[in-house]
XYZ file of C-alpha atoms in Angstrom:
676
model
C 52.951 -52.379 49.498
C 56.215 -54.815 50.426
C 58.689 -53.156 48.918
C 57.905 -49.841 50.672
C 57.585 -51.554 54.436
C 61.059 -53.071 53.670
C 62.544 -49.971 52.511
C 60.986 -48.226 56.022
C 62.592 -51.450 58.127
C 66.060 -50.881 56.652
C 67.109 -47.393 58.319
C 65.938 -48.777 61.708
C 68.567 -51.933 61.603
C 71.284 -49.901 60.600
C 71.067 -47.546 63.243
C 71.192 -50.341 65.886
C 74.175 -51.597 64.363
C 75.775 -48.254 64.141
C 75.166 -48.015 67.919
C 76.370 -51.112 68.430
C 79.922 -50.870 66.357
C 80.191 -47.390 68.342
C 80.450 -49.039 71.834
C 82.839 -51.564 70.510
C 84.905 -48.929 68.642
C 85.266 -47.308 71.851
C 86.507 -50.827 73.767
C 88.961 -51.985 71.556
C 90.570 -49.550 69.201
C 93.795 -51.119 68.663
C 92.629 -54.167 66.216
C 92.886 -53.127 62.455
C 91.041 -56.066 61.380
C 87.782 -54.810 63.453
C 88.106 -50.901 62.190
C 88.329 -52.212 58.713
C 85.097 -54.201 58.845
C 83.517 -51.485 61.332
C 84.697 -48.879 57.614
C 83.022 -51.623 55.303
C 79.967 -51.732 57.070
C 79.211 -48.326 57.222
C 79.977 -48.106 53.645
C 77.662 -50.268 53.339
C 75.124 -48.428 55.348
C 76.058 -45.332 53.702
C 74.991 -46.436 50.034
C 71.982 -47.941 51.652
C 70.702 -44.952 53.553
C 72.566 -41.885 51.529
C 72.250 -43.175 48.284
C 71.361 -39.615 46.736
C 74.603 -37.898 49.136
C 76.928 -40.416 47.050
C 75.395 -39.665 43.544
C 75.960 -35.853 44.908
C 79.356 -36.349 46.036
C 80.696 -38.035 43.063
C 82.397 -35.083 41.507
C 84.681 -34.279 44.517
C 86.923 -37.645 44.677
C 90.136 -35.700 46.193
C 88.117 -35.109 49.554
C 86.838 -38.596 49.961
C 90.286 -40.048 49.631
C 91.736 -37.768 52.348
C 89.043 -38.597 54.575
C 89.726 -41.433 57.107
C 86.506 -42.713 58.880
C 86.710 -44.458 61.596
C 83.749 -46.726 60.797
C 84.427 -47.805 57.278
C 84.399 -51.283 55.767
C 87.927 -52.375 55.835
C 88.221 -51.326 59.940
C 84.760 -53.475 61.050
C 86.140 -56.595 58.846
C 89.499 -56.568 60.810
C 87.773 -56.149 64.300
C 84.576 -58.328 63.933
C 85.675 -60.894 61.810
C 83.583 -63.943 62.624
C 80.473 -62.092 63.933
C 79.141 -59.976 61.695
C 80.678 -61.274 58.603
C 77.269 -63.271 57.819
C 75.082 -60.731 58.742
C 77.037 -58.121 56.127
C 76.866 -60.489 53.360
C 72.899 -61.234 53.685
C 73.028 -57.376 53.767
C 74.777 -56.743 50.655
C 72.885 -59.493 48.886
C 69.706 -57.768 50.003
C 70.738 -54.222 49.199
C 71.924 -55.948 45.692
C 68.250 -57.844 45.124
C 66.707 -54.479 46.155
C 68.928 -52.238 43.254
C 67.796 -54.868 40.936
C 63.824 -54.705 42.316
C 64.526 -50.984 41.636
C 65.838 -50.885 38.236
C 63.415 -53.427 36.930
C 60.929 -51.441 38.624
C 62.611 -48.295 37.091
C 62.328 -50.288 33.439
C 59.041 -51.143 34.380
C 57.701 -47.792 34.713
C 59.478 -46.570 31.944
C 58.066 -49.006 29.695
C 54.319 -48.207 31.475
C 54.966 -44.736 30.570
C 55.673 -45.573 27.447
C 52.435 -48.036 27.040
C 50.623 -44.902 28.553
C 52.098 -42.902 26.065
C 51.192 -45.115 23.311
C 47.496 -45.798 24.558
C 46.791 -41.879 24.817
C 47.623 -41.469 21.541
C 45.967 -44.550 20.554
C 42.933 -43.302 22.722
C 43.215 -39.476 21.060
C 43.598 -41.002 17.523
C 40.221 -43.270 18.675
C 38.463 -40.166 19.937
C 39.158 -38.538 16.898
C 37.944 -41.398 14.422
C 35.022 -41.297 16.895
C 34.601 -38.143 16.669
C 34.657 -37.939 12.816
C 32.373 -41.242 12.511
C 30.024 -39.126 14.797
C 29.843 -35.927 12.608
C 29.890 -38.291 9.919
C 27.239 -39.891 11.244
C 25.088 -36.719 12.308
C 25.247 -35.351 8.717
C 24.150 -38.478 7.167
C 21.275 -38.738 9.900
C 20.468 -35.088 9.078
C 20.566 -35.854 5.404
C 18.662 -39.178 6.030
C 15.904 -36.679 8.163
C 15.811 -34.228 5.363
C 15.127 -36.642 2.763
C 13.049 -38.309 4.986
C 11.277 -35.098 5.045
C 11.169 -34.251 1.765
C 9.686 -37.702 0.512
C 7.061 -37.451 3.696
C 6.215 -34.080 2.036
C 6.184 -35.411 -1.382
C 4.075 -38.435 -0.428
C 1.420 -35.997 1.451
C 1.304 -34.071 -1.732
C 0.715 -37.175 -3.523
C -2.148 -37.896 -0.792
C -3.382 -34.535 -1.695
C -3.263 -34.652 -5.332
C -4.771 -38.151 -5.154
C -7.816 -36.988 -2.737
C -8.296 -34.341 -5.141
C -8.306 -36.456 -8.325
C -10.608 -38.606 -6.475
C -13.472 -35.908 -5.557
C -12.567 -34.839 -9.323
C -13.535 -38.212 -10.573
C -17.103 -38.772 -11.032
C -19.178 -41.842 -10.370
C -19.382 -43.544 -14.031
C -15.260 -44.129 -13.819
C -14.203 -47.580 -14.538
C -13.784 -50.035 -11.423
C -10.690 -50.908 -12.942
C -9.166 -48.176 -12.908
C -10.009 -47.277 -9.695
C -8.960 -50.199 -8.187
C -5.217 -50.152 -10.105
C -5.219 -46.539 -8.127
C -5.824 -47.322 -4.604
C -3.581 -50.162 -5.247
C -0.640 -47.449 -6.147
C -1.490 -45.607 -3.210
C -1.754 -48.366 -0.922
C 2.053 -49.215 -2.153
C 3.080 -45.727 -1.556
C 1.603 -46.013 1.894
C 3.329 -48.790 2.720
C 6.721 -47.435 1.342
C 5.945 -44.530 3.396
C 5.552 -46.568 6.490
C 9.047 -48.425 5.712
C 10.622 -45.061 5.186
C 9.388 -44.066 9.237
C 10.608 -47.222 10.296
C 13.998 -46.477 8.743
C 13.641 -43.077 9.973
C 12.851 -44.531 13.605
C 16.111 -46.735 13.182
C 18.105 -44.109 12.624
C 17.067 -41.988 15.415
C 17.722 -44.946 17.640
C 21.014 -45.206 16.086
C 21.754 -41.293 16.603
C 20.815 -41.730 20.461
C 23.205 -44.703 20.610
C 25.973 -42.880 19.610
C 25.175 -39.606 21.682
C 25.408 -42.065 24.684
C 28.590 -43.133 23.413
C 30.074 -39.390 22.778
C 29.321 -39.170 26.629
C 30.894 -42.525 27.738
C 34.333 -41.477 25.561
C 34.321 -37.976 27.565
C 33.597 -40.128 30.838
C 36.060 -41.756 29.962
C 38.249 -38.896 28.980
C 37.763 -37.599 32.256
C 38.980 -40.762 34.227
C 42.185 -40.522 31.686
C 42.772 -37.076 33.243
C 42.628 -38.255 36.764
C 44.987 -41.126 36.037
C 47.611 -38.508 34.540
C 47.476 -36.559 37.494
C 47.853 -39.501 40.015
C 50.725 -40.485 37.752
C 52.375 -37.517 38.004
C 51.668 -37.148 41.852
C 51.894 -40.562 43.212
C 54.224 -42.107 40.944
C 50.948 -45.077 40.486
C 52.598 -48.786 40.560
C 52.677 -51.040 37.765
C 50.014 -53.421 39.254
C 46.867 -50.670 38.807
C 48.671 -49.883 35.951
C 48.341 -53.085 34.670
C 45.006 -53.617 35.782
C 43.697 -50.177 34.543
C 45.636 -51.069 31.116
C 43.704 -54.481 30.374
C 40.217 -52.342 31.678
C 41.275 -49.914 28.686
C 41.905 -52.693 26.471
C 38.699 -54.278 27.048
C 36.809 -51.000 26.477
C 38.821 -50.148 23.140
C 38.028 -53.679 22.150
C 34.474 -52.336 23.369
C 34.778 -49.678 20.816
C 35.984 -51.865 17.965
C 33.016 -53.866 18.910
C 30.435 -51.107 18.785
C 32.547 -49.250 15.686
C 31.644 -52.429 13.540
C 28.403 -52.252 14.714
C 28.121 -48.505 13.681
C 29.959 -49.812 10.052
C 27.453 -52.413 9.681
C 24.439 -50.172 10.338
C 26.534 -47.626 7.432
C 26.208 -50.197 5.332
C 22.785 -51.136 6.008
C 21.971 -47.361 5.656
C 23.493 -47.277 2.365
C 21.289 -49.926 1.329
C 18.551 -48.080 2.125
C 19.589 -45.301 0.289
C 19.798 -47.357 -2.833
C 16.545 -48.357 -2.154
C 15.111 -44.960 -1.797
C 16.840 -44.017 -5.006
C 14.774 -46.549 -6.463
C 11.367 -45.590 -4.993
C 12.405 -41.781 -6.328
C 12.253 -42.891 -9.548
C 9.272 -44.675 -9.216
C 7.658 -42.069 -7.326
C 9.248 -39.363 -10.479
C 6.916 -41.318 -12.811
C 3.764 -41.321 -11.091
C 3.134 -37.582 -12.187
C 2.969 -39.227 -15.567
C 0.750 -41.797 -14.433
C -1.842 -39.195 -12.579
C -1.526 -37.241 -16.134
C -2.616 -39.784 -17.744
C -5.718 -40.832 -15.527
C -6.317 -37.428 -15.596
C -6.559 -37.615 -19.813
C -8.312 -40.865 -19.691
C -11.008 -39.384 -17.058
C -11.459 -36.027 -19.233
C -11.940 -38.416 -22.380
C -14.305 -40.030 -20.038
C -16.317 -36.933 -19.152
C -16.384 -35.983 -22.709
C -17.844 -39.171 -23.829
C -20.231 -39.236 -21.138
C -21.894 -35.805 -21.669
C -21.450 -36.192 -25.634
C -24.201 -38.975 -24.851
C -25.990 -36.776 -22.545
C -26.151 -33.878 -25.063
C -27.357 -36.794 -28.045
C -30.087 -37.961 -25.527
C -31.192 -35.038 -25.030
C -30.787 -33.345 -28.826
C -33.237 -36.777 -29.832
C -36.116 -35.825 -27.254
C -35.908 -31.900 -27.938
C -36.731 -33.298 -31.767
C -39.386 -35.462 -30.910
C -40.712 -33.254 -28.956
C -40.240 -30.074 -31.405
C -42.142 -32.510 -33.861
C -45.284 -33.010 -31.761
C -45.687 -29.719 -31.205
C -45.416 -28.944 -34.760
C -47.890 -31.034 -35.873
C -50.025 -29.841 -32.706
C -49.577 -26.374 -33.663
C -50.614 -27.154 -37.183
C -53.803 -28.816 -36.433
C -54.391 -25.587 -34.372
C -53.788 -23.334 -37.312
C -56.096 -25.344 -39.613
C -59.051 -24.809 -37.204
C -58.735 -21.015 -36.099
C -58.589 -19.286 -39.576
C -61.730 -18.014 -39.491
C -61.435 -17.223 -35.534
C -58.254 -14.803 -36.931
C -60.032 -12.995 -39.131
C -62.578 -11.662 -36.421
C -59.608 -11.091 -34.318
C -58.305 -8.652 -36.643
C -61.135 -6.811 -37.698
C -62.127 -6.948 -33.522
C -58.619 -5.134 -32.945
C -58.974 -2.715 -35.685
C -63.009 -1.600 -33.872
C -60.709 -1.361 -30.451
C -58.124 0.650 -32.307
C -60.681 3.563 -33.298
C -61.832 3.553 -29.997
C -58.827 3.864 -28.266
C -58.087 6.704 -29.750
C -61.144 8.238 -29.358
C -60.853 8.054 -25.427
C -57.294 9.047 -25.707
C -58.425 12.111 -27.005
C -61.187 12.626 -24.368
C -58.601 12.510 -21.951
C -56.386 14.952 -23.716
C -59.289 17.484 -24.010
C -59.838 16.677 -20.519
C -56.225 17.184 -18.924
C -56.034 20.594 -20.619
C -59.219 21.768 -19.252
C -57.919 20.868 -15.942
C -54.448 22.397 -16.972
C -56.152 25.454 -17.957
C -58.241 25.804 -14.648
C -55.014 25.803 -12.432
C -53.150 27.795 -14.399
C -56.000 30.393 -14.236
C -55.923 30.078 -10.640
C -51.949 29.908 -9.997
C -52.052 33.282 -12.180
C -54.596 35.092 -9.775
C -52.614 34.488 -7.133
C -49.510 35.045 -8.027
C -50.691 38.362 -9.421
C -52.214 39.289 -6.133
C -48.943 37.810 -4.493
C -46.825 40.328 -6.854
C -49.065 43.138 -6.314
C -48.606 43.303 -3.037
C -44.594 42.253 -2.976
C -44.287 45.431 -5.239
C -46.304 48.097 -2.648
C -43.742 46.706 0.198
C -40.421 47.137 -2.549
C -41.694 50.600 -3.421
C -41.943 51.533 0.493
C -38.485 49.966 0.770
C -36.969 51.639 -2.136
C -38.177 55.019 -0.552
C -36.796 54.013 2.673
C -33.369 52.968 0.987
C -33.315 56.574 -0.533
C -33.516 58.035 2.242
C -30.584 56.198 3.801
C -28.759 56.422 0.832
C -28.865 60.426 1.214
C -28.265 60.139 4.581
C -25.215 57.627 3.931
C -23.826 60.248 1.289
C -23.363 63.216 3.868
C -21.927 61.214 6.321
C -19.528 59.833 3.651
C -18.793 63.064 2.968
C -18.332 63.946 6.590
C -16.110 60.761 7.156
C -13.585 61.840 4.409
C -13.073 65.401 6.185
C -12.284 64.093 9.429
C -10.279 61.513 7.837
C -8.200 64.509 6.410
C -8.318 65.694 9.859
C -6.984 62.323 11.376
C -4.417 62.465 9.344
C -2.713 65.673 9.895
C -2.779 64.988 13.212
C -1.178 61.652 13.107
C 1.355 63.488 10.931
C 1.769 66.287 14.084
C 2.371 62.755 16.364
C 4.691 61.210 14.069
C 6.823 64.367 14.418
C 6.091 64.630 18.141
C 7.189 60.817 18.221
C 10.542 62.123 16.515
C 11.038 65.066 18.758
C 10.664 62.460 21.612
C 13.039 60.215 20.225
C 15.477 63.155 19.896
C 14.809 64.433 23.511
C 15.423 61.318 24.511
C 18.750 60.084 23.075
C 19.870 63.815 24.359
C 18.758 62.882 27.759
C 20.881 59.468 27.611
C 23.609 61.494 26.743
C 23.658 64.117 29.429
C 23.028 61.772 31.991
C 26.421 60.823 31.831
C 27.758 64.244 32.304
C 25.318 65.738 34.343
C 23.663 65.199 38.016
C 20.332 64.943 39.700
C 19.313 68.819 39.184
C 19.165 68.083 35.036
C 17.208 64.580 35.404
C 14.805 66.065 37.622
C 13.652 69.096 34.989
C 14.220 66.460 31.652
C 11.289 63.818 34.060
C 8.980 66.656 34.725
C 9.609 68.494 30.602
C 8.641 64.701 29.678
C 5.794 64.386 32.093
C 4.021 67.490 30.325
C 4.535 66.154 27.085
C 3.121 62.840 27.915
C 0.152 64.513 29.358
C -0.625 66.192 26.400
C 0.484 63.338 24.266
C -2.536 60.968 26.601
C -5.109 64.052 25.618
C -4.525 63.800 22.083
C -4.536 60.160 22.197
C -7.996 59.987 23.860
C -9.785 62.005 21.039
C -7.983 60.320 18.516
C -9.581 57.100 19.789
C -13.035 58.698 20.289
C -13.103 59.694 16.502
C -12.109 56.057 15.397
C -14.556 54.588 17.617
C -17.274 57.097 16.017
C -15.516 56.200 12.399
C -15.621 52.549 12.904
C -19.578 52.402 14.152
C -20.599 55.032 11.437
C -18.586 52.396 9.037
C -20.382 49.264 9.938
C -23.683 51.292 9.503
C -22.794 52.170 6.044
C -21.562 48.719 5.589
C -25.028 46.723 6.792
C -26.773 49.579 5.177
C -25.063 48.973 1.498
C -26.014 45.350 2.352
C -29.483 45.730 3.015
C -29.353 47.911 -0.116
C -28.060 44.987 -2.426
C -30.225 42.427 -1.245
C -33.409 44.956 -1.701
C -32.541 45.807 -5.032
C -31.974 41.875 -6.196
C -35.650 40.934 -4.541
C -36.870 44.393 -6.616
C -35.298 42.854 -10.022
C -36.497 39.225 -9.360
C -40.225 40.302 -8.566
C -40.309 42.596 -11.617
C -38.957 39.576 -13.477
C -41.620 37.143 -12.222
C -44.127 39.794 -13.221
C -42.588 40.304 -16.987
C -43.083 36.471 -17.209
C -46.818 36.170 -15.899
C -48.164 39.179 -18.227
C -47.264 38.792 -21.714
C -43.777 37.990 -21.540
C -43.155 37.742 -25.536
C -44.573 41.362 -26.152
C -42.342 43.049 -23.548
C -39.365 41.107 -24.709
C -39.983 42.069 -28.531
C -40.392 45.490 -27.315
C -37.423 45.519 -25.320
C -35.703 44.051 -28.572
C -36.840 46.933 -30.987
C -35.815 49.569 -28.508
C -32.214 48.285 -27.642
C -31.895 47.738 -31.367
C -32.825 51.220 -32.263
C -30.884 52.643 -29.184
C -27.824 50.340 -30.817
C -27.445 48.930 -27.077
C -25.929 45.037 -26.834
C -27.965 41.777 -25.893
C -27.201 40.825 -22.690
C -27.703 37.063 -23.437
C -24.969 36.854 -25.988
C -22.500 39.444 -24.664
C -20.357 39.955 -21.959
C -18.996 42.909 -19.763
C -15.255 43.088 -19.101
C -13.629 44.783 -16.721
C -9.695 45.551 -15.794
C -7.408 43.718 -14.460
C -5.864 47.026 -12.966
C -8.645 49.631 -11.865
C -7.337 52.794 -11.009
C -10.650 52.928 -8.747
C -9.933 49.536 -7.165
C -6.118 50.548 -6.638
C -6.538 53.988 -4.474
C -9.825 51.676 -2.645
C -6.867 49.374 -1.770
C -4.192 52.102 -1.006
C -6.661 54.106 1.253
C -7.207 51.059 3.354
C -3.933 50.191 3.746
C -3.020 53.191 4.902
C -5.481 53.657 7.604
C -4.760 50.571 8.465
C -0.516 51.272 9.113
C -1.961 54.658 10.875
C -4.329 52.196 12.892
C -1.722 49.922 14.130
C 0.902 52.885 14.942
C -2.036 54.216 17.362
C -2.288 50.918 18.572
C 1.950 50.900 19.359
C 1.568 54.405 20.943
C -0.899 53.111 23.440
C 1.139 50.400 24.253
C 3.695 51.937 24.866
C 2.185 54.847 27.151
C 0.862 52.177 29.206
C 4.237 50.794 29.507
C 5.483 54.205 30.781
C 2.590 54.739 32.973
C 3.778 51.212 34.921
C 7.306 52.451 34.946
C 8.950 50.686 32.168
C 11.754 52.589 30.866
C 14.087 49.902 28.903
C 13.046 47.612 26.002
C 9.967 49.165 25.115
C 9.912 48.234 21.710
C 10.045 44.409 23.018
C 7.527 44.940 25.552
C 5.528 46.666 22.844
C 5.334 44.073 20.679
C 5.082 41.841 22.460
C 1.436 43.279 23.968
C 0.839 43.797 20.543
C 0.870 40.050 19.606
C -1.112 38.983 22.722
C -3.765 41.632 21.792
C -6.466 40.966 18.917
C -5.883 43.258 16.133
C -8.697 45.413 14.032
C -7.611 43.464 10.749
C -8.312 40.189 12.455
C -11.892 41.384 13.779
C -12.337 42.476 10.496
C -11.776 39.510 9.002
C -13.732 37.652 11.416
C -16.972 39.863 10.470
C -16.151 39.390 6.806
C -16.264 35.198 7.175
C -19.738 35.904 9.638
C -20.979 38.440 6.814
C -20.165 35.358 3.908
C -21.684 32.850 5.775
C -25.062 34.699 6.350
C -25.113 34.950 2.570
C -24.637 31.723 2.011
C -27.257 30.931 4.179
C -29.902 33.434 2.926
C -28.431 32.124 -0.534
C -29.334 28.386 0.438
C -32.653 29.562 2.042
C -33.846 31.156 -1.128
C -32.799 27.651 -2.992
C -34.639 26.013 -0.749
C -37.561 27.946 -1.211
C -37.679 27.768 -4.792
C -37.240 24.113 -4.418
C -40.309 24.133 -2.023
C -42.507 25.918 -4.442
C -41.540 23.774 -7.402
C -42.292 20.396 -5.513
C -45.581 21.839 -4.268
C -46.848 22.956 -7.955
C -45.583 19.719 -8.534
C -47.536 17.824 -6.697
C -50.400 20.133 -6.848
C -50.149 19.105 -10.831
C -50.135 16.022 -9.966
C -53.012 14.919 -6.932
C -54.671 18.112 -7.716
C -54.945 18.990 -4.350
C -53.045 22.028 -2.241
C -51.286 21.153 0.726
C -51.288 24.067 3.510
C -50.363 24.351 7.029
C -52.466 26.508 8.965
C -52.263 27.576 13.117
C -49.335 25.628 14.036
C -47.005 22.485 12.454
C -49.802 19.948 13.594
C -52.972 21.302 11.206
C -53.089 20.875 7.465
C -55.291 21.771 5.177
C -56.173 20.291 1.780
C -57.905 21.922 -1.214
C -58.862 20.435 -4.048
C -57.834 22.562 -7.521
C -60.759 21.713 -9.942
C -63.129 22.171 -7.967
C -65.721 25.609 -8.889
C -65.732 26.720 -5.102
C -62.109 25.187 -3.601
C -63.140 26.997 -0.197
C -66.153 25.137 -0.085
C -64.657 21.743 -0.689
C -62.041 21.289 1.806
C -60.329 18.979 4.339
C -59.071 19.759 7.723
C -56.336 16.958 9.853
C -54.602 17.030 12.545
C -51.183 15.090 13.157
C -50.780 12.887 16.106
C -47.800 12.167 18.861
C -47.162 8.894 16.877
C -47.572 10.508 13.667
C -50.892 9.526 12.917
C -53.039 11.588 10.353
C -56.612 12.284 11.744
C -59.938 14.132 9.992
C -61.254 17.182 11.527
C -63.519 18.327 9.049
C -65.431 18.346 5.216
C -66.818 21.260 3.402
């Protein structure tokens, strides 16, 4: 700060001196001594004030030699030899001192810069070393953590194994072995606690290292700020020295910390050696556990063998006592055993007699029940035969009507086929007319269009009449076909019922004689036995193929009929373009007769399935009722509603008189109403 203030004061003094010199030069211009002194003085001022200009004009010596400054030092000395000589000498001395100070400052600045560069390089090296040390410390800490976690897991596993072994150990283990195991467990627990303390210390050391890293980062920032301030302002040597001392102190602190960290690393290495020793001991632990398990197993086997020996001894003693007791009883009970054998023989004879009586009674009851059932079945069969004969007569008459109707239908189908051929021909003619009409429209005008439209309208009206007639005929044929199918189904059902009733009658009345008679007749005629033979049919039956072809033709004709109807409707509505597309769309939207027929067939098949299920249910219900009658000896019937039931005994002489009537409540309870 002092050097800067002196440098600011020097130009003001020199300016005053310049004013004095100029005033004196105007008064006294003749004296050469004064002029020389002035020149010498002015050169001194120029060296002080304009040092940079002297450096810049050092390359031009010729101009400076030619230029004669009136205020040069030589002129000033000649003019003012006595008064200003001291001041000039003092100023020159001050100037020389200032130059020396500047040179010393420059040298100090250069030395400071070199020291700064050395310190920065040393700081960088220290930072790199610190980073390396931190990385190494972190890696070692991670390794310690991993090892500590593994040891903790291993210790936990050991504790689990010890718990399991302690649970498995019986109460009869020796106290000495248990105490040894407990001591081993306590040792391991102490070691685990020591390892935890070591891990806690390692964590603290890691935290201190992190704090040091933060401090190092903070010092980095300070160094950057210092460098910026040096570049901008040219920091003075005093500040640099103080900061260098502070940095030296920080470096010493860091060296101390590094020494501490190295000591900690050495301690950690010692801990590692201790841990390795502990690991070796822990590796020996499973062998000890195995030995303990083997000893416990041997001990348990010995205990079990002792218990088994004691049990066997007790059993032997008990068996010997029982043998003695039973031998005594046998000796005392020999006459009683002879009597028991005799009585058993007599009892067996009486039991056989009772069994025979029970068998006779059962046969009598079964015969009576069979007689009653045969009578009832006979009456039911006779009534069914009468009803079936009536149904047969009706079916025969219906069959005749159906045959007549089928012949009429065949004739109508032939007529319809002929008409359909005519319609197809007319369709082709319409197509040709339309094509010719399209060609002529391009050449002719409106009169030809009117004539052709009138012709086409007349043709369409005729075609409508034909279509209406065909629709009426088709409706009639569909109704008759449905009647035929229903009648055929009823006929097949009636025939099946008749055959079933005939079989039941044959089984009820002399099945053996009838079967023998039929077998004899078939043997005489040379017929086959239906139980041992099968009926073979052709795969490609010509009759079936012909019927399928006729059905396919009829379906095709129906499809063409419907498509023509749709086209006529479109023409009536005024559509002329894209008739085929529109007709196909309408046909797809509408339900086709094939789908209707398929649905009807599905409905019929489901009805047949339901009927078959009902028949099977009736058969099973009859069998169940027969079983209940045979087991209980009573028949149960429902009369005048679902809630009234009649119970009659099968084995009674007059079953109509011996009856029970019951009624079912809303709660589901049965109440007795009457007794006969």
